[in-house]
Short mmCIF file of C-alpha atoms in Angstrom, two decimals:
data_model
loop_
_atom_site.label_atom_id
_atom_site.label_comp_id
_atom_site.label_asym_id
_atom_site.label_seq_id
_atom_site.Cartn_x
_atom_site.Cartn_y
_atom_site.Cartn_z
CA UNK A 6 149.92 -47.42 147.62
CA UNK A 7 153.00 -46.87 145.94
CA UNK A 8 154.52 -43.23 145.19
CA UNK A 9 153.09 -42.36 141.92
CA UNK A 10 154.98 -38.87 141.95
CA UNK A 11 158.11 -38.60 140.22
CA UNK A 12 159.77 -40.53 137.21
CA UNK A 13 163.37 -42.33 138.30
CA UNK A 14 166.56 -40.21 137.38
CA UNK A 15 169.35 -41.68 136.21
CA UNK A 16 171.42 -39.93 138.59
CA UNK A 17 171.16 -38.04 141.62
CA UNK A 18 169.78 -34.75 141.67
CA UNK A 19 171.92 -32.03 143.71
CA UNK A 20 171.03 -28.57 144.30
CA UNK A 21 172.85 -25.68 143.31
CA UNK A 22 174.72 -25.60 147.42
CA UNK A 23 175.43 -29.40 146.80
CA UNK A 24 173.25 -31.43 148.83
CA UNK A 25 172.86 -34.94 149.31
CA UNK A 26 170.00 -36.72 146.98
CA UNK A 27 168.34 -39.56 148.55
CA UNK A 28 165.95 -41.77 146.64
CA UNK A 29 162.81 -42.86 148.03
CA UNK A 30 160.31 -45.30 147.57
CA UNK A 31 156.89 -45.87 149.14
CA UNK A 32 155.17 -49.16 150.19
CA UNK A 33 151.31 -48.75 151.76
CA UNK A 34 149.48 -51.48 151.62
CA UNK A 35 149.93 -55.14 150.94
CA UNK A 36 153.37 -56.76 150.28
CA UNK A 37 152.94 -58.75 147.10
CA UNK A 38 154.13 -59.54 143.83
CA UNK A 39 154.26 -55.90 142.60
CA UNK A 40 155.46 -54.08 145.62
CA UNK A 41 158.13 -57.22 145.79
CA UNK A 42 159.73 -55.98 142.35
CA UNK A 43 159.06 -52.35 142.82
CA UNK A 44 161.77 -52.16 145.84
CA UNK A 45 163.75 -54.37 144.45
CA UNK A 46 163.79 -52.37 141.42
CA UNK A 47 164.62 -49.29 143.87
CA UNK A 48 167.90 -50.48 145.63
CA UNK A 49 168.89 -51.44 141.93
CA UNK A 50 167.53 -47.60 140.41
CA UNK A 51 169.60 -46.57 143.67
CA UNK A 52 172.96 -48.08 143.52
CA UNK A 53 173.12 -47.21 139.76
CA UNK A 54 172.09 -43.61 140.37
CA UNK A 55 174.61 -43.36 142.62
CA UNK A 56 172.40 -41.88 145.73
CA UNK A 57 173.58 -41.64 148.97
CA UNK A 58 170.66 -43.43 150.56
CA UNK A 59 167.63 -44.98 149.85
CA UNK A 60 164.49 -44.27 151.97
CA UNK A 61 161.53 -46.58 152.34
CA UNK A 62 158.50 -45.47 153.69
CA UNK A 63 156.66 -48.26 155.17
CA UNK A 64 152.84 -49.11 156.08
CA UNK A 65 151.63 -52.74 155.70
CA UNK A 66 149.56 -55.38 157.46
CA UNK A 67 152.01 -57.62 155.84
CA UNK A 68 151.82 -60.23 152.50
CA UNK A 69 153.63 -62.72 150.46
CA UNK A 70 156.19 -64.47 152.20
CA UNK A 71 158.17 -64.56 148.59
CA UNK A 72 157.77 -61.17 147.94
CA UNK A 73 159.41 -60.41 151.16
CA UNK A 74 162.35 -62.48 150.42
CA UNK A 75 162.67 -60.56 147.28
CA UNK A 76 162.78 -57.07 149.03
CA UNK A 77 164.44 -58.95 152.15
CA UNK A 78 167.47 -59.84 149.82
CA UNK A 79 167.56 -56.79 147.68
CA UNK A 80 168.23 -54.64 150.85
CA UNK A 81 170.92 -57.42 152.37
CA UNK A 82 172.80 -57.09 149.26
CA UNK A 83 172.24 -53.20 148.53
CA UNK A 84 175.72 -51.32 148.26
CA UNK A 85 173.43 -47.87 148.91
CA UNK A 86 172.58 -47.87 152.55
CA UNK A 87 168.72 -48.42 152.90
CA UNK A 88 166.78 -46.56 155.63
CA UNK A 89 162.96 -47.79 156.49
CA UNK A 90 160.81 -44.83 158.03
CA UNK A 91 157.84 -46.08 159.54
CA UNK A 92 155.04 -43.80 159.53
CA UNK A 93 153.00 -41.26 159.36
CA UNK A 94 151.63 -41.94 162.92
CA UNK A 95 149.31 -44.49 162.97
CA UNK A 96 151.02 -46.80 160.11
CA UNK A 97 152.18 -49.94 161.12
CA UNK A 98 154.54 -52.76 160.01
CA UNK A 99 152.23 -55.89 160.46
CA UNK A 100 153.58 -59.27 159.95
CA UNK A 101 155.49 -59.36 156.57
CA UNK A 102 156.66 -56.02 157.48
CA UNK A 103 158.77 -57.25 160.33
CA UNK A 104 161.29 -58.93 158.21
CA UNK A 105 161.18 -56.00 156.07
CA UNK A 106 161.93 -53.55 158.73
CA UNK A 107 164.87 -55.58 160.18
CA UNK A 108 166.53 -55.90 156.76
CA UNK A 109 167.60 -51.83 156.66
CA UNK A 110 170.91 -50.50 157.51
CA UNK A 111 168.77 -47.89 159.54
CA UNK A 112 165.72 -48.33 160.95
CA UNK A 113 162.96 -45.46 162.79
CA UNK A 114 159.26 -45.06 163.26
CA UNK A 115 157.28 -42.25 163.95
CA UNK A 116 155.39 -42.22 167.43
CA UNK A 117 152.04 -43.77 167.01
CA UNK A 118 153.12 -46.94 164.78
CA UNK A 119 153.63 -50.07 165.69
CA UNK A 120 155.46 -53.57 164.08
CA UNK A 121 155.19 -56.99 165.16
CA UNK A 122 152.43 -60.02 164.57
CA UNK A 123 154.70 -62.22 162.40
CA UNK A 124 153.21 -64.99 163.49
CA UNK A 125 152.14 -67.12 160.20
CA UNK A 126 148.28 -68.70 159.08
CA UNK A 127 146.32 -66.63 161.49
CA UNK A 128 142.74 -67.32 160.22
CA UNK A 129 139.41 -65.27 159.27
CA UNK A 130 138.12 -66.72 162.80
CA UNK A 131 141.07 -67.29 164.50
CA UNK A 132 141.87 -71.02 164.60
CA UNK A 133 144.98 -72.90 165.19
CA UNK A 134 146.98 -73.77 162.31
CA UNK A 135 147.73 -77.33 163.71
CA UNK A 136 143.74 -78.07 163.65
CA UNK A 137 144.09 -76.73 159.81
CA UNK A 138 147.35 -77.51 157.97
CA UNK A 139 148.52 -80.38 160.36
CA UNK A 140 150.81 -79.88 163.48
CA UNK A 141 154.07 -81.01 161.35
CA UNK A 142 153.06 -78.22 158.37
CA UNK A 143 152.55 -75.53 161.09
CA UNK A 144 155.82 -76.07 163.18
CA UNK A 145 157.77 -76.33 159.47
CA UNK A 146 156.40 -72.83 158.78
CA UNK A 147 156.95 -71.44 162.16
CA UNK A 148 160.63 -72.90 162.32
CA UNK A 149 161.12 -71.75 158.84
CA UNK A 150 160.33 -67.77 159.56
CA UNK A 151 161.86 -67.88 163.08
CA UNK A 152 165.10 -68.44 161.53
CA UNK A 153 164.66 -66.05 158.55
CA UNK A 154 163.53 -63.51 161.24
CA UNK A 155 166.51 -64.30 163.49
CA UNK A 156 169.17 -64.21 160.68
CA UNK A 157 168.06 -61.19 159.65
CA UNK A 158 168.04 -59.49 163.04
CA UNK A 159 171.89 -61.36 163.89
CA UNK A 160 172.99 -59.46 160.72
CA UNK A 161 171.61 -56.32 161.34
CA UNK A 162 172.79 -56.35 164.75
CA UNK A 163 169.09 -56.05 165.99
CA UNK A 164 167.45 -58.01 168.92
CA UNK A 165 167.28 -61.06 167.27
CA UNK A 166 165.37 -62.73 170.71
CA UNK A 167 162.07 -60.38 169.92
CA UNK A 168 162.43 -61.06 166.13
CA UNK A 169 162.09 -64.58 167.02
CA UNK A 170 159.12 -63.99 169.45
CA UNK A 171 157.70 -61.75 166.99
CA UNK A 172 156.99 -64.92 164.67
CA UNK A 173 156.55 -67.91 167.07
CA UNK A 174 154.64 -65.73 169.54
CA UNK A 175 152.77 -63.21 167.76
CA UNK A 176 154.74 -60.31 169.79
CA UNK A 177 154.14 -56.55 169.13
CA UNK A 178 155.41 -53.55 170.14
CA UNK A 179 155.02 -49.91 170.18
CA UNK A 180 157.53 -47.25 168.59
CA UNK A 181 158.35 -46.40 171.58
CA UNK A 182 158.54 -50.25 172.88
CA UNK A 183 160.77 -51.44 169.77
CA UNK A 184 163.27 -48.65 170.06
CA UNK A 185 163.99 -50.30 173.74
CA UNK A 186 164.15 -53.34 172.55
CA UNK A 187 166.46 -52.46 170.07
CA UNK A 188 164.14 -53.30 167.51
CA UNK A 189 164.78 -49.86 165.65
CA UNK A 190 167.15 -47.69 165.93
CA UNK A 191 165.26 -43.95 166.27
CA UNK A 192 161.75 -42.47 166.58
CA UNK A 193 161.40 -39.65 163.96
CA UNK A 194 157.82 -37.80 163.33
CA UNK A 195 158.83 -37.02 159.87
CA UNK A 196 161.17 -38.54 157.12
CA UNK A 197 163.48 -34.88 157.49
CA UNK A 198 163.93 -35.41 161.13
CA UNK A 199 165.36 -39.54 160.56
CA UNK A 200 167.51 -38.55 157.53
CA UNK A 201 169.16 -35.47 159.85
CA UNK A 202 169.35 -37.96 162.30
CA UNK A 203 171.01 -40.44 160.08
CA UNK A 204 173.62 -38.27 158.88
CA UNK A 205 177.50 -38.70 160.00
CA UNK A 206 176.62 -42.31 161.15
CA UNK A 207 178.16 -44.81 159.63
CA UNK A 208 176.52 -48.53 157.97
CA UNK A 209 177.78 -51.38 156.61
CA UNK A 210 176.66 -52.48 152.93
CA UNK A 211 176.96 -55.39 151.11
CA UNK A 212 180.67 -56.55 150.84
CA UNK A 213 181.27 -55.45 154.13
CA UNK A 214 182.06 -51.88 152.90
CA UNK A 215 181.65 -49.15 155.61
CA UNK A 216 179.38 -46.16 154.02
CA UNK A 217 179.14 -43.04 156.27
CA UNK A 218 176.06 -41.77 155.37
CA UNK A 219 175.32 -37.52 154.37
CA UNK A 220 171.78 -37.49 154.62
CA UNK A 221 170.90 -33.80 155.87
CA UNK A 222 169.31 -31.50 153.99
CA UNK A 223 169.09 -33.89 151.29
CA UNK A 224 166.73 -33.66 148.39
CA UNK A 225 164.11 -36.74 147.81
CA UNK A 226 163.90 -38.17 144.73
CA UNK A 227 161.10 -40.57 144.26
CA UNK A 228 161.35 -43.66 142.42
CA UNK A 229 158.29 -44.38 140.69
CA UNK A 230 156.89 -48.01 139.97
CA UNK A 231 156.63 -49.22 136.60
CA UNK A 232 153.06 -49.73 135.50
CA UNK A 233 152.82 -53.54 136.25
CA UNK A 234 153.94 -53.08 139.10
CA UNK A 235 151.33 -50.58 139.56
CA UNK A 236 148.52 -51.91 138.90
CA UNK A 237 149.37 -55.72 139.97
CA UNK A 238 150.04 -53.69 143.29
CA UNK A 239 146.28 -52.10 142.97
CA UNK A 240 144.25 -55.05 142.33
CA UNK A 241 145.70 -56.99 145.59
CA UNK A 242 143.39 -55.81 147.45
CA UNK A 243 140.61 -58.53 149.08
CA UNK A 244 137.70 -56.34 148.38
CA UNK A 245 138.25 -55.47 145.27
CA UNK A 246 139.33 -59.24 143.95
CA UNK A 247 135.80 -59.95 145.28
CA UNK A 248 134.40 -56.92 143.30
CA UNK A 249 135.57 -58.15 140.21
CA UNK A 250 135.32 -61.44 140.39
CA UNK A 251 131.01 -61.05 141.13
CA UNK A 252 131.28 -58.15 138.25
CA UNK A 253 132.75 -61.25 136.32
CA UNK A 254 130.12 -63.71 137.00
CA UNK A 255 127.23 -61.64 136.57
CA UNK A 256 128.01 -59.86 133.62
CA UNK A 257 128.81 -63.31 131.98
CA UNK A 258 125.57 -64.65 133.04
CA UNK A 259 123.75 -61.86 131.92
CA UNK A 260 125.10 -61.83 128.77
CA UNK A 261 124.76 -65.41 128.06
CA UNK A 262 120.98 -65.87 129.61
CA UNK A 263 120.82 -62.76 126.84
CA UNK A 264 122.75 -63.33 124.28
CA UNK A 265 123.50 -60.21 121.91
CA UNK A 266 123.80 -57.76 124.43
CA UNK A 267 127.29 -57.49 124.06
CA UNK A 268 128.48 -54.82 127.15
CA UNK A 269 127.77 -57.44 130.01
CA UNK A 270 129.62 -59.83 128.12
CA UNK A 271 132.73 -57.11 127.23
CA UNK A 272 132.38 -56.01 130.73
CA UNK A 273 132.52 -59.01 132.57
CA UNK A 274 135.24 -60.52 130.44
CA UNK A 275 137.18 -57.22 131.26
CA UNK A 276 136.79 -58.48 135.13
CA UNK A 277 137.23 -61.66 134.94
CA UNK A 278 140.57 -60.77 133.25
CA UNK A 279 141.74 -58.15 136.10
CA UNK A 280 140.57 -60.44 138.71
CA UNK A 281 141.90 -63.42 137.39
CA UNK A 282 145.64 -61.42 137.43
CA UNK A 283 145.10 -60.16 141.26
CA UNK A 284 143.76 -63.65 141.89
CA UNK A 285 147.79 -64.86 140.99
CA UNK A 286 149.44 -62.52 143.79
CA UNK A 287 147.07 -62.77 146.43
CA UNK A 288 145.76 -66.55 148.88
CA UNK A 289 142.54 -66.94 147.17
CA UNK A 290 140.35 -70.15 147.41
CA UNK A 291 138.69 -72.26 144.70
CA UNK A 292 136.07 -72.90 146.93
CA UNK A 293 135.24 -69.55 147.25
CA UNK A 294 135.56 -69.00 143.60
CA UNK A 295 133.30 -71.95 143.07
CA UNK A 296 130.55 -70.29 145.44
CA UNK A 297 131.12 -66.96 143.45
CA UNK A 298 130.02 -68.86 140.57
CA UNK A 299 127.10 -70.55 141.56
CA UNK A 300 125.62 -67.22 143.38
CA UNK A 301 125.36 -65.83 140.57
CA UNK A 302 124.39 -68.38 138.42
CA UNK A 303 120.96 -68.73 140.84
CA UNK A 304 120.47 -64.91 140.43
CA UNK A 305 120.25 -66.26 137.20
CA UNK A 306 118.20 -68.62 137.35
CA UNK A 307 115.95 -66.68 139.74
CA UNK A 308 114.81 -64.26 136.18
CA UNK A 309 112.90 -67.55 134.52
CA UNK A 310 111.78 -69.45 137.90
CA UNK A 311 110.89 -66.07 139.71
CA UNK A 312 110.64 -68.53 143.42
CA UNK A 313 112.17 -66.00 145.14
CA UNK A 314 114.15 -69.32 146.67
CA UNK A 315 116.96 -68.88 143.74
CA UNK A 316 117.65 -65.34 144.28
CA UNK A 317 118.25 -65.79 148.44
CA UNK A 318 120.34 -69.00 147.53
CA UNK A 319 122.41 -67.11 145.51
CA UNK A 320 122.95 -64.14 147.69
CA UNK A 321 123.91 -65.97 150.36
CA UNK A 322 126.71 -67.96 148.45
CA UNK A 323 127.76 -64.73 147.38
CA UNK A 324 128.11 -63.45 150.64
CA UNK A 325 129.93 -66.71 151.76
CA UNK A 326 132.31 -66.98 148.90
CA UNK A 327 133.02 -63.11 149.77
CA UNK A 328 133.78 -64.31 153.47
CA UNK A 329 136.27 -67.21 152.58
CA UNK A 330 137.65 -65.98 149.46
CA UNK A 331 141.17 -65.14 150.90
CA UNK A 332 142.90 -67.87 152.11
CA UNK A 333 144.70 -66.67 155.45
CA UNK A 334 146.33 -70.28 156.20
CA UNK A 335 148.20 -69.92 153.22
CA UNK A 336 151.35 -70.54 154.64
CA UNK A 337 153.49 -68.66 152.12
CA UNK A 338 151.09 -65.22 153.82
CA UNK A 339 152.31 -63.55 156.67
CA UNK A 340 149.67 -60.99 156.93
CA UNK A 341 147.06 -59.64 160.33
CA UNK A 342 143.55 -60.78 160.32
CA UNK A 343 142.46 -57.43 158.88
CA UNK A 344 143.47 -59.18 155.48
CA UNK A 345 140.66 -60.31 154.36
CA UNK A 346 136.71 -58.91 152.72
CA UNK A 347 135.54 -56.96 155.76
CA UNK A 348 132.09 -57.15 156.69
CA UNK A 349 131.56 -53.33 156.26
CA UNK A 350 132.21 -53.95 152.66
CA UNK A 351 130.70 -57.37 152.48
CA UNK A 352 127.47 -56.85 154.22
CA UNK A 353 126.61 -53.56 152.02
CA UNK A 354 127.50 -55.45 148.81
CA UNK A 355 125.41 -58.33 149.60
CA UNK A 356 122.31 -56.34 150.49
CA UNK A 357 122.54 -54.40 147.03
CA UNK A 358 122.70 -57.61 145.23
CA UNK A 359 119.73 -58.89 147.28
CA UNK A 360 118.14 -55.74 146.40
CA UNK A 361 118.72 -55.95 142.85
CA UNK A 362 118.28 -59.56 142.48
CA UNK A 363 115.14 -58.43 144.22
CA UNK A 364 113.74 -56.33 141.82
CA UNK A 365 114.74 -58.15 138.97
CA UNK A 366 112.46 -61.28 140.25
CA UNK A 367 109.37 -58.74 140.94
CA UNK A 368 109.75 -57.18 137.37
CA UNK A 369 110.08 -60.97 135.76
CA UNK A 370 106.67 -62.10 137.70
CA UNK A 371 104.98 -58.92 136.21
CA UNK A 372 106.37 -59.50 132.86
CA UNK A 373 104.86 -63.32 133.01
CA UNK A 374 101.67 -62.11 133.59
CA UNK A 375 101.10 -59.89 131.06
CA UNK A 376 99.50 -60.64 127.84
CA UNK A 377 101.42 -61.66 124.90
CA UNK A 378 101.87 -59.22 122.18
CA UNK A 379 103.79 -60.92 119.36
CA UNK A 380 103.58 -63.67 116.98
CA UNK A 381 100.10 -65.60 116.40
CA UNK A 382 99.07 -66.06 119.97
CA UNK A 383 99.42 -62.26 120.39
CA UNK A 384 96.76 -61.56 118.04
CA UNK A 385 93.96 -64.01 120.54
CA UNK A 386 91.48 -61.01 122.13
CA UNK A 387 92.70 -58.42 120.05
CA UNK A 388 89.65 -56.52 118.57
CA UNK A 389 89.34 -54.82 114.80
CA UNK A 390 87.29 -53.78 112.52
CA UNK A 391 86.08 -55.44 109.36
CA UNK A 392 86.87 -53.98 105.66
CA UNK A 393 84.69 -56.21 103.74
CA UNK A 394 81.91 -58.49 104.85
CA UNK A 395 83.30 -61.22 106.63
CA UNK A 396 81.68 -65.09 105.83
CA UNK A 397 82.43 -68.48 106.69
CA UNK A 398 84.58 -68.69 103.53
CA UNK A 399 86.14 -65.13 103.05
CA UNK A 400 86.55 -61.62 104.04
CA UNK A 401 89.15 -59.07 105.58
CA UNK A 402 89.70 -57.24 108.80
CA UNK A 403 91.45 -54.36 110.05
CA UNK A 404 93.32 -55.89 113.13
CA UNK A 405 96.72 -54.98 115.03
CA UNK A 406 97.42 -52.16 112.30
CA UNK A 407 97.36 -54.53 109.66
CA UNK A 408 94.97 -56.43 107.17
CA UNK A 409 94.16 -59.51 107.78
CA UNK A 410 91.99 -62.53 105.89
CA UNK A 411 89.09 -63.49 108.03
CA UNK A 412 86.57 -65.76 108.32
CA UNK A 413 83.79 -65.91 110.69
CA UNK A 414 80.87 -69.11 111.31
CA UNK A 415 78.44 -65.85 110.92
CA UNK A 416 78.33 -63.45 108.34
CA UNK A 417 79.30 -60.48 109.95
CA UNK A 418 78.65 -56.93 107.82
CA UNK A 419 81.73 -54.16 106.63
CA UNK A 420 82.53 -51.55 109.11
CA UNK A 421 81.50 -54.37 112.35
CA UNK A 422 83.63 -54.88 115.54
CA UNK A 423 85.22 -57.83 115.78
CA UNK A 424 87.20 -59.79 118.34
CA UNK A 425 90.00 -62.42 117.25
CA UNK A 426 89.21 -66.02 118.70
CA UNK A 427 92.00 -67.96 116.95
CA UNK A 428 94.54 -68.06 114.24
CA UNK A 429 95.64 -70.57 111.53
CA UNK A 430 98.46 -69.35 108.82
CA UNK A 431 97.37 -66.06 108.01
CA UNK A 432 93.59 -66.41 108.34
CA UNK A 433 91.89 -64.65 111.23
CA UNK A 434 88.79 -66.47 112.82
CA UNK A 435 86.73 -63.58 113.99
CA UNK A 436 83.35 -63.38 116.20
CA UNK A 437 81.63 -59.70 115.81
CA UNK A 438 81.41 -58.09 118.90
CA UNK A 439 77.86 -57.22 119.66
CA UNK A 440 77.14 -53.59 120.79
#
């Protein structure tokens, strides 16, 4: 998630003894559309603040192969010398990461993380690419990031050999691994220990300017993300694009199988819209959008059929348009399998809809069988009593709470107990009921 602490300054914050500011910006989580502008926004917030560094924290399974490119470039042509941190222990710089990590002047990770796993169009079950997009489309991709991986590294003056293997080959390595292979340049457990490390040493920036960097002691200023970057950053998440698109479906259902109850309707609208914008950033399928749809329109269905067929139809395409709704050969995605709806959230959310959809069919059946109580055919078998004598031309009863006209084939005398047989207009046809 990004750093949602402290607003941008303008300028570089020093403390009273002088020291060094160095702006900072946080990525965790997927690389997309968002979290592309939001550090590209940073190395421009930094250079015009005047910093003496920017720090990235980085923790990603990887993303848009645009975005990337955006960040990629911003910190190629930065004139404020950007460091990426990797870390805490246990973060990792999966896939899109790689190119991200190899584009900083400075580069560390703290010991338990790991990078590598460019390798692009690695699938939910792990197919080959060639047997999906076509041997020619999967080589063109592959060829593509190789050399975007290896320029990168040759400018850096990392080991551009692994940065190739990393993508054709799926390569990854340990902190301790990369800082052999001169992936990185340090292993720090804590952002304090790289930026002490980092100071006196000199980079190169964009113009070829040398910048020798005074990064101890220095105070972090965080650059927040605006608020579309935010929240565009928030919804790409796989689970909760499939969260609002079923909230979506089913509240629009609902609402229109019951028209006038307005909050489904508002409500699903209101996901639809939010899913339709995380939808634009992240590899989702049609298909899968399709079987959203058609899930819940059996659920539907399932309230005036009550077969019980409807309702397991629809969970299931729920579940399956849950499975395949991100599309992982996207070749523009460089992201690890994890990417995707996991099963501990899928299989929970489909047995609650199950559940529900359930329950709703049960309380339907009941509400079939019972008895009608409005209109005409709700007054059949309802019993009264009369208020005048009833005859086969004329009388009145006392039926339902309300008078009524009645007529009867029998004369039947005031005060009887009668039982409604039929009804024509507003004339009751009444037997007495014998005691």
């Amino acid at each position: 998630m990004f750093a949602l602490g402290l607003l941008a300054a303008t300028a570089p914050v020093r403390s009273s003894a002088g020291a060094p500011s160095v702006a900072k910006c946080e990525l965790e989580g997927v690389v997309d559309t968002g979290s592309g502008a939001y550090l590209a926004d940073c190395v421009r917030r930094a250079e015009q603040g005047g910093y003496s560094a920017l720090l990235v924290r980085l923790d990603t399974p990887g993303g848009s192969m645009e975005a990337t490119r955006t960040i990629v470039r911003a910190f190629l042509g930065s004139t404020v010398p950007v460091l990426v941190w990797v870390g805490p222990s246990g973060a990792r710089a999966g896939s899109a990461g790689v190119f991200i990590t190899l584009a900083s002047n400075l580069a560390a990770m703290a010991p338990g993380t790991d990078l590598g796993a460019a390798h692009p169009v690695i699938g939910v079950t792990g197919e080959n690419p060639e047997t999906v997009g076509g041997s020619q489309l999967a080589r063109k991709v592959e060829n593509d990031a190789v050399a975007f991986a290896e320029s990168i590294a040759h400018q850096r003056g990392r080991n551009a050999e692994w940065a190739a293997s990393a993508v054709r080959d799926s390569v990854a390595a340990s902190a301790d691994a990369a800082l052999a292979l001169r992936v990185v340049d340090h292993l720090a457990p804590s952002e304090a220990e790289f930026l002490a490390w980092a100071d006196g040493r000199s980079v190169e920036v964009a113009g070829g300017d040398s910048v020798r960097l005074s990064t101890r002691d220095a105070q972090l200023v965080e650059l927040a993300p605006g608020l579309s970057q935010r929240v565009v950053h928030a919804l790409a998440h796989p689970a909760l694009v499939y969260l609002l698109f079923l909230m979506a479906a089913l509240g629009l259902v609902v609402e229109l199988s019951h028209p006038g109850g307005i909050a489904p309707g508002v409500l699903g609208a209101a996901a639809l819209v939010l899913a339709l914008i995380a939808s634009s950033v992240l590899p989702v399928r049609t298909g899968a959008l399709v079987l959203l749809l058609l899930g819940a329109m059996f659920i539907a269905a399932e309230l005036f059929v009550t077969s019980g067929l409807l309702g397991l139809a629809g969970v299931v395409l729920l579940g399956l348009g849950g499975l395949f709704l991100v599309d992982e050969f996207n070749p523009n995605w460089f992201v690890d399998r994890s990417f995707r709806v996991s099963w501990a959230w899928l299989i929970p959310t489909t047995v609650v809809v199950a559940g529900a959809a359930a329950y709703v069919a049960w309380r339907s059946a009941q509400t079939r069988r019972l008895p009608q109580r409005g209109g005409d055919a709700g007054l059949v078998g309802e019993e009264g009593t009369t208020l005048a004598p009833v005859t086969p031309e004329s009388g009145e009863v006392f039926v339902h709470g309300e008078r009524w006209r009645a007529t009867s084939p029998s004369n039947i005398r005031r005060g009887a107990h009668v039982v409604v047989r039929r009804v024509e207009g507003l004339t009751l046809f009444v037997d007495e009921v014998k005691t």
